[in-house]
Tab-separated table of C-alpha atoms in Angstrom:
chain	number	residue	atom	x	y	z
A	1	MET	CA	169.559	93.468	221.549
A	2	ARG	CA	171.497	95.143	219.011
A	3	ILE	CA	175.076	93.759	218.972
A	4	ASP	CA	178.320	93.573	216.152
A	5	GLY	CA	179.648	90.066	215.003
A	6	VAL	CA	182.915	89.243	214.164
A	7	PHE	CA	183.013	85.414	211.815
A	8	SER	CA	186.259	83.683	211.711
A	9	GLY	CA	187.695	82.024	208.555
A	10	GLY	CA	187.218	78.483	208.249
A	11	GLY	CA	187.186	77.386	204.303
A	12	ILE	CA	184.422	74.916	204.269
A	13	LYS	CA	183.426	74.447	207.639
A	14	GLY	CA	181.998	77.650	207.548
A	15	PHE	CA	178.491	76.208	207.487
A	16	ALA	CA	179.089	75.588	211.140
A	17	LEU	CA	178.861	79.608	211.214
A	18	VAL	CA	174.722	79.300	210.083
A	19	GLY	CA	174.368	77.214	212.700
A	20	ALA	CA	175.807	79.552	215.071
A	21	TYR	CA	173.733	82.253	213.471
A	22	GLU	CA	170.411	80.675	213.544
A	23	ALA	CA	170.890	80.428	217.403
A	24	ILE	CA	171.852	84.054	217.878
A	25	GLU	CA	169.116	85.224	215.915
A	26	ASN	CA	166.619	82.743	217.879
A	27	ARG	CA	167.932	84.716	220.464
A	28	GLY	CA	166.675	88.148	219.738
A	29	LEU	CA	169.925	89.294	218.592
A	30	THR	CA	170.139	91.549	215.712
A	31	PHE	CA	173.527	92.838	213.753
A	32	VAL	CA	174.090	96.120	213.073
A	33	ARG	CA	177.801	96.083	212.316
A	34	LEU	CA	179.411	92.805	210.721
A	35	ALA	CA	183.474	91.906	210.019
A	36	GLY	CA	184.932	88.582	208.836
A	37	THR	CA	187.597	86.736	206.995
A	38	SER	CA	187.514	84.367	204.371
A	39	ALA	CA	183.910	82.154	205.082
A	40	GLY	CA	183.505	84.440	207.665
A	41	ALA	CA	183.370	87.347	204.784
A	42	ILE	CA	181.091	85.401	203.250
A	43	ILE	CA	178.454	84.892	206.321
A	44	ALA	CA	178.997	88.405	207.262
A	45	ALA	CA	178.047	89.920	203.719
A	46	LEU	CA	174.959	87.851	202.930
A	47	ILE	CA	173.271	88.339	206.748
A	48	ALA	CA	174.499	92.673	205.917
A	49	ALA	CA	172.606	92.237	202.748
A	50	GLY	CA	169.286	91.007	204.814
A	51	TYR	CA	169.525	86.832	204.762
A	52	THR	CA	168.036	85.578	207.900
A	53	SER	CA	169.139	82.093	209.106
A	54	GLU	CA	166.518	80.152	207.608
A	55	GLU	CA	167.403	81.282	203.985
A	56	LEU	CA	171.179	80.909	204.547
A	57	LYS	CA	170.151	77.362	205.680
A	58	LYS	CA	168.512	76.417	202.359
A	59	ILE	CA	171.297	78.081	200.420
A	60	VAL	CA	174.035	75.837	201.882
A	61	LYS	CA	171.930	73.051	201.217
A	62	ASP	CA	171.177	73.995	197.354
A	63	VAL	CA	175.093	74.946	196.589
A	64	ASN	CA	176.701	71.893	195.140
A	65	GLY	CA	180.712	73.180	196.513
A	66	LYS	CA	182.336	71.624	192.916
A	67	GLN	CA	179.780	74.036	190.935
A	68	LEU	CA	181.527	77.071	192.283
A	69	LEU	CA	185.015	76.138	191.020
A	70	ASP	CA	186.174	76.977	187.925
A	71	GLU	CA	187.465	74.681	184.941
A	72	ALA	CA	189.526	72.157	187.335
A	73	PRO	CA	193.215	71.022	186.117
A	74	PHE	CA	193.713	67.796	184.475
A	75	ASP	CA	194.255	65.419	187.689
A	76	VAL	CA	198.011	64.950	187.342
A	77	PRO	CA	200.120	66.475	189.930
A	78	PHE	CA	202.548	67.683	187.493
A	79	VAL	CA	199.949	69.417	185.712
A	80	ARG	CA	198.840	70.896	188.802
A	81	TRP	CA	202.002	71.751	189.430
A	82	LEU	CA	202.602	73.478	186.478
A	83	LYS	CA	199.205	75.382	187.284
A	84	ILE	CA	200.048	76.313	190.509
A	85	TYR	CA	203.586	77.619	189.680
A	86	PHE	CA	202.452	79.969	186.489
A	87	LYS	CA	198.441	81.147	187.414
A	88	LEU	CA	199.860	80.851	190.849
A	89	GLY	CA	196.294	78.882	191.872
A	90	LEU	CA	194.351	76.346	190.755
A	91	TYR	CA	190.859	77.911	190.362
A	92	LYS	CA	190.408	81.485	189.575
A	93	GLY	CA	187.513	82.015	192.207
A	94	LYS	CA	185.581	83.717	189.664
A	95	LYS	CA	182.547	81.400	189.760
A	96	LEU	CA	182.624	81.792	193.283
A	97	GLU	CA	182.377	85.455	193.052
A	98	GLN	CA	179.361	84.961	190.577
A	99	TRP	CA	177.910	83.274	193.126
A	100	LEU	CA	178.236	85.941	195.527
A	101	GLU	CA	177.157	88.328	192.746
A	102	GLY	CA	173.801	86.587	192.435
A	103	LEU	CA	172.994	86.018	196.066
A	104	LEU	CA	173.061	89.842	197.082
A	105	ALA	CA	171.140	91.204	194.418
A	106	GLN	CA	168.308	89.386	194.982
A	107	LYS	CA	168.334	91.577	197.934
A	108	GLY	CA	169.437	94.244	196.299
A	109	ILE	CA	172.915	94.705	197.221
A	110	TYR	CA	175.700	95.345	194.478
A	111	SER	CA	178.827	97.501	196.187
A	112	PHE	CA	179.027	98.766	199.687
A	113	GLY	CA	177.703	101.756	198.942
A	114	ASP	CA	174.403	100.119	199.424
A	115	LEU	CA	174.671	99.288	203.180
A	116	ALA	CA	174.651	101.937	205.482
A	117	PRO	CA	178.078	103.348	206.660
A	118	GLU	CA	180.626	100.524	208.652
A	119	THR	CA	178.034	98.246	207.631
A	120	LEU	CA	180.530	95.305	207.020
A	121	ARG	CA	184.385	94.877	207.134
A	122	VAL	CA	186.167	92.395	205.147
A	123	VAL	CA	189.871	91.465	205.966
A	124	THR	CA	192.004	90.956	203.029
A	125	SER	CA	196.374	90.367	202.760
A	126	ASP	CA	197.735	92.521	199.848
A	127	ILE	CA	200.835	90.410	199.387
A	128	THR	CA	202.110	92.510	196.207
A	129	ASN	CA	203.113	95.541	199.170
A	130	GLY	CA	202.843	92.952	202.075
A	131	ARG	CA	200.006	94.483	204.115
A	132	MET	CA	196.700	93.715	205.419
A	133	LEU	CA	193.996	95.458	204.104
A	134	THR	CA	190.645	95.692	205.939
A	135	LEU	CA	187.724	96.571	202.668
A	136	PRO	CA	186.297	98.982	202.421
A	137	ASP	CA	187.848	100.925	204.760
A	138	ASP	CA	191.556	100.541	202.758
A	139	LEU	CA	190.106	101.618	199.434
A	140	PRO	CA	191.152	105.136	199.193
A	141	ALA	CA	194.682	104.061	199.377
A	142	TYR	CA	194.413	102.825	196.342
A	143	LYS	CA	192.642	105.624	194.935
A	144	ILE	CA	189.388	103.486	194.700
A	145	ASN	CA	186.476	104.654	195.590
A	146	PRO	CA	185.154	102.779	198.461
A	147	ARG	CA	181.235	102.671	197.783
A	148	THR	CA	181.512	101.361	194.376
A	149	PHE	CA	183.448	98.966	195.359
A	150	SER	CA	182.092	95.580	194.589
A	151	ILE	CA	181.103	93.293	197.842
A	152	ALA	CA	181.211	89.921	195.893
A	153	ARG	CA	184.844	91.132	194.612
A	154	ALA	CA	185.982	91.819	198.141
A	155	VAL	CA	184.500	88.447	199.906
A	156	ARG	CA	186.282	86.608	196.898
A	157	MET	CA	189.777	88.365	198.010
A	158	SER	CA	189.138	87.135	201.409
A	159	CYS	CA	188.174	83.605	200.332
A	160	THR	CA	191.368	83.408	197.776
A	161	LEU	CA	192.852	80.499	199.787
A	162	PRO	CA	196.824	80.447	198.469
A	163	TYR	CA	197.768	78.011	195.407
A	164	PHE	CA	194.087	76.858	195.634
A	165	PHE	CA	192.796	80.230	194.258
A	166	GLN	CA	194.530	82.509	192.268
A	167	PRO	CA	194.766	86.043	193.369
A	168	VAL	CA	192.350	88.839	192.814
A	169	LYS	CA	194.098	91.979	191.258
A	170	LEU	CA	193.577	94.967	192.871
A	171	CYS	CA	193.940	97.836	190.499
A	172	GLY	CA	194.078	100.601	191.769
A	173	PRO	CA	194.855	103.864	188.855
A	174	HIS	CA	198.907	103.429	189.776
A	175	GLU	CA	199.751	100.420	190.651
A	176	LYS	CA	198.228	96.866	190.685
A	177	ALA	CA	198.375	94.412	194.008
A	178	LEU	CA	197.414	90.963	193.968
A	179	VAL	CA	195.282	90.380	197.037
A	180	VAL	CA	194.584	86.784	198.802
A	181	ASP	CA	193.115	85.336	201.814
A	182	GLY	CA	192.959	87.481	204.348
A	183	GLY	CA	193.253	84.603	207.231
A	184	VAL	CA	197.350	85.133	205.868
A	185	LEU	CA	196.600	87.544	208.718
A	186	SER	CA	194.341	87.572	210.768
A	187	ASN	CA	191.881	85.280	210.716
A	188	PHE	CA	189.396	86.302	213.282
A	189	PRO	CA	189.707	90.054	213.329
A	190	ILE	CA	188.093	90.709	216.696
A	191	TRP	CA	190.240	93.644	216.605
A	192	LEU	CA	188.575	95.866	214.097
A	193	PHE	CA	186.494	96.711	217.431
A	194	ASP	CA	188.785	96.722	219.660
A	195	GLU	CA	190.655	100.193	217.744
A	196	GLU	CA	187.651	102.229	219.006
A	197	LYS	CA	187.847	104.334	221.968
A	198	LYS	CA	184.146	104.121	223.538
A	199	GLN	CA	182.725	100.920	222.142
A	200	LYS	CA	179.599	101.278	220.756
A	201	ARG	CA	177.313	98.388	221.601
A	202	PRO	CA	178.730	94.787	222.560
A	203	VAL	CA	180.757	92.726	220.578
A	204	LEU	CA	180.652	88.835	219.693
A	205	GLY	CA	182.839	86.791	218.298
A	206	ILE	CA	182.257	83.621	216.328
A	207	LYS	CA	185.517	81.784	216.022
A	208	LEU	CA	185.842	78.393	214.551
A	209	SER	CA	188.490	75.755	215.641
A	210	THR	CA	188.647	75.747	219.915
A	211	GLN	CA	191.055	77.846	222.115
A	212	THR	CA	194.868	77.580	221.648
A	213	THR	CA	195.664	74.528	223.485
A	214	GLY	CA	199.254	75.114	223.465
A	215	LEU	CA	200.611	72.149	222.297
A	216	PRO	CA	203.230	72.230	220.142
A	217	ARG	CA	203.040	71.005	216.786
A	218	GLN	CA	205.335	68.356	215.178
A	219	VAL	CA	207.317	69.690	212.120
A	220	ASN	CA	209.494	66.739	210.562
A	221	THR	CA	209.231	67.118	206.568
A	222	GLY	CA	209.319	70.273	204.051
A	223	ALA	CA	204.950	69.635	204.028
A	224	ASP	CA	204.875	70.016	207.025
A	225	LEU	CA	207.267	73.190	207.596
A	226	PHE	CA	204.578	74.668	205.323
A	227	GLY	CA	201.771	73.999	207.164
A	228	ALA	CA	203.051	75.233	210.583
A	229	MET	CA	204.454	78.614	208.926
A	230	PHE	CA	200.862	78.908	207.873
A	231	HIS	CA	199.032	78.235	210.344
A	232	THR	CA	201.692	80.651	212.831
A	233	MET	CA	200.789	83.548	210.469
A	234	LYS	CA	197.163	82.704	210.226
A	235	ASP	CA	196.576	82.537	214.306
A	236	ALA	CA	199.450	84.298	215.792
A	237	HIS	CA	198.100	87.546	215.168
A	238	ASP	CA	194.982	87.291	216.120
A	239	ALA	CA	195.463	84.540	219.272
A	240	ARG	CA	197.165	88.433	221.117
A	241	TYR	CA	193.855	89.650	220.654
A	242	ILE	CA	191.700	86.927	222.627
A	243	SER	CA	192.390	87.653	226.062
A	244	ARG	CA	190.310	87.198	228.650
A	245	ARG	CA	188.008	89.826	228.286
A	246	HIS	CA	187.700	88.772	224.691
A	247	GLU	CA	187.066	85.369	225.852
A	248	LYS	CA	183.867	85.632	227.238
A	249	ASN	CA	182.184	87.349	224.319
A	250	ILE	CA	183.775	84.786	221.752
A	251	ILE	CA	181.569	81.485	221.250
A	252	PHE	CA	184.223	78.766	219.787
A	253	ILE	CA	183.276	76.035	217.358
A	254	PRO	CA	185.454	72.950	217.287
A	255	VAL	CA	185.219	71.455	214.224
A	256	LYS	CA	187.569	68.337	213.275
A	257	GLY	CA	186.966	65.931	210.759
A	258	THR	CA	186.420	67.825	207.631
A	259	ALA	CA	189.267	69.635	204.830
A	260	VAL	CA	188.856	73.154	204.778
A	261	THR	CA	189.122	72.676	200.415
A	262	ASP	CA	186.397	69.823	201.040
A	263	PHE	CA	183.811	71.307	197.906
A	264	SER	CA	182.236	68.034	197.685
A	265	LEU	CA	180.277	67.926	201.055
A	266	THR	CA	177.556	65.972	201.474
A	267	ASN	CA	173.721	67.218	202.709
A	268	GLU	CA	174.497	64.851	205.834
A	269	LYS	CA	177.904	67.000	206.651
A	270	LYS	CA	176.621	69.842	205.717
A	271	ASP	CA	173.543	69.665	208.049
A	272	ALA	CA	176.051	68.171	211.138
A	273	LEU	CA	178.350	71.439	210.634
A	274	ILE	CA	175.174	73.523	210.841
A	275	ARG	CA	173.788	71.596	213.768
A	276	THR	CA	177.225	71.776	215.704
A	277	GLY	CA	177.626	75.768	215.458
A	278	ARG	CA	173.845	75.554	216.457
A	279	GLU	CA	174.929	73.594	219.305
A	280	TYR	CA	177.751	75.636	220.801
A	281	ALA	CA	176.059	78.903	220.255
A	282	GLU	CA	172.715	77.849	222.035
A	283	ALA	CA	174.948	77.126	224.913
A	284	PHE	CA	177.452	79.611	225.143
A	285	LEU	CA	174.257	82.117	224.654
A	286	LYS	CA	172.772	80.569	228.014
A	287	ARG	CA	175.424	82.139	230.035
A	288	TRP	CA	176.429	85.199	228.205
A	289	CYS	CA	176.484	88.317	229.957
A	290	TYR	CA	176.066	91.520	227.868
């Protein structure tokens, strides 16, 4: 059975997406086209490159999350604040990009031109021009050849969590744009395949978190205000597309107790996230009518 897939963002919680992919693969389902944001972009890119769930489980077990971070600033609040103020983020994100480059290179994949057309779409946010970017589709607007653009660079852009990673420069011949995490504008881009006039095949969404509960957020401090605004920007756009028609095609995976930027996860916690993703996907697929 050939399907299209959309993977949501979720930072380090994205390990659960590997477990969901394992259940999907065991069900005999094969992805033709993939889309993702942030952590979902990583998984989508590696699946598009040809990685199996068993290979991905080994990769996440072997990786030391802290090795994906560039040289850390001194652990002094004032110094960290200065780095955020002047560099716009604590970490460059270059090591994350190099890690992805190495994994993709093992499958002979470097740029979007190495994949069949429309195989992979990655969502990012251009904060210079105030627009959502879907890569590689929107690259011609920057006078950039989509086929030669690095997939690892595109995924790094989609993973650039504001203030944690420094924005990535997208350099066209006439302008430079600063690009950050796609989750700022669309953390679950299921709408990408919904825009087609005629759906080619079933679309399966894999979303980290639970369905919207409707419970209001408590906003009492400045930090609460920033958090509430960020979550609203991240979730409000996508919530419009998670209608009853879409809900029956979305695997909701609740992931609690793990911070989005906890790059020091133990193997036990990684296993727990993978197991959670697999179990929820298995339960969903038993009743999925496609």
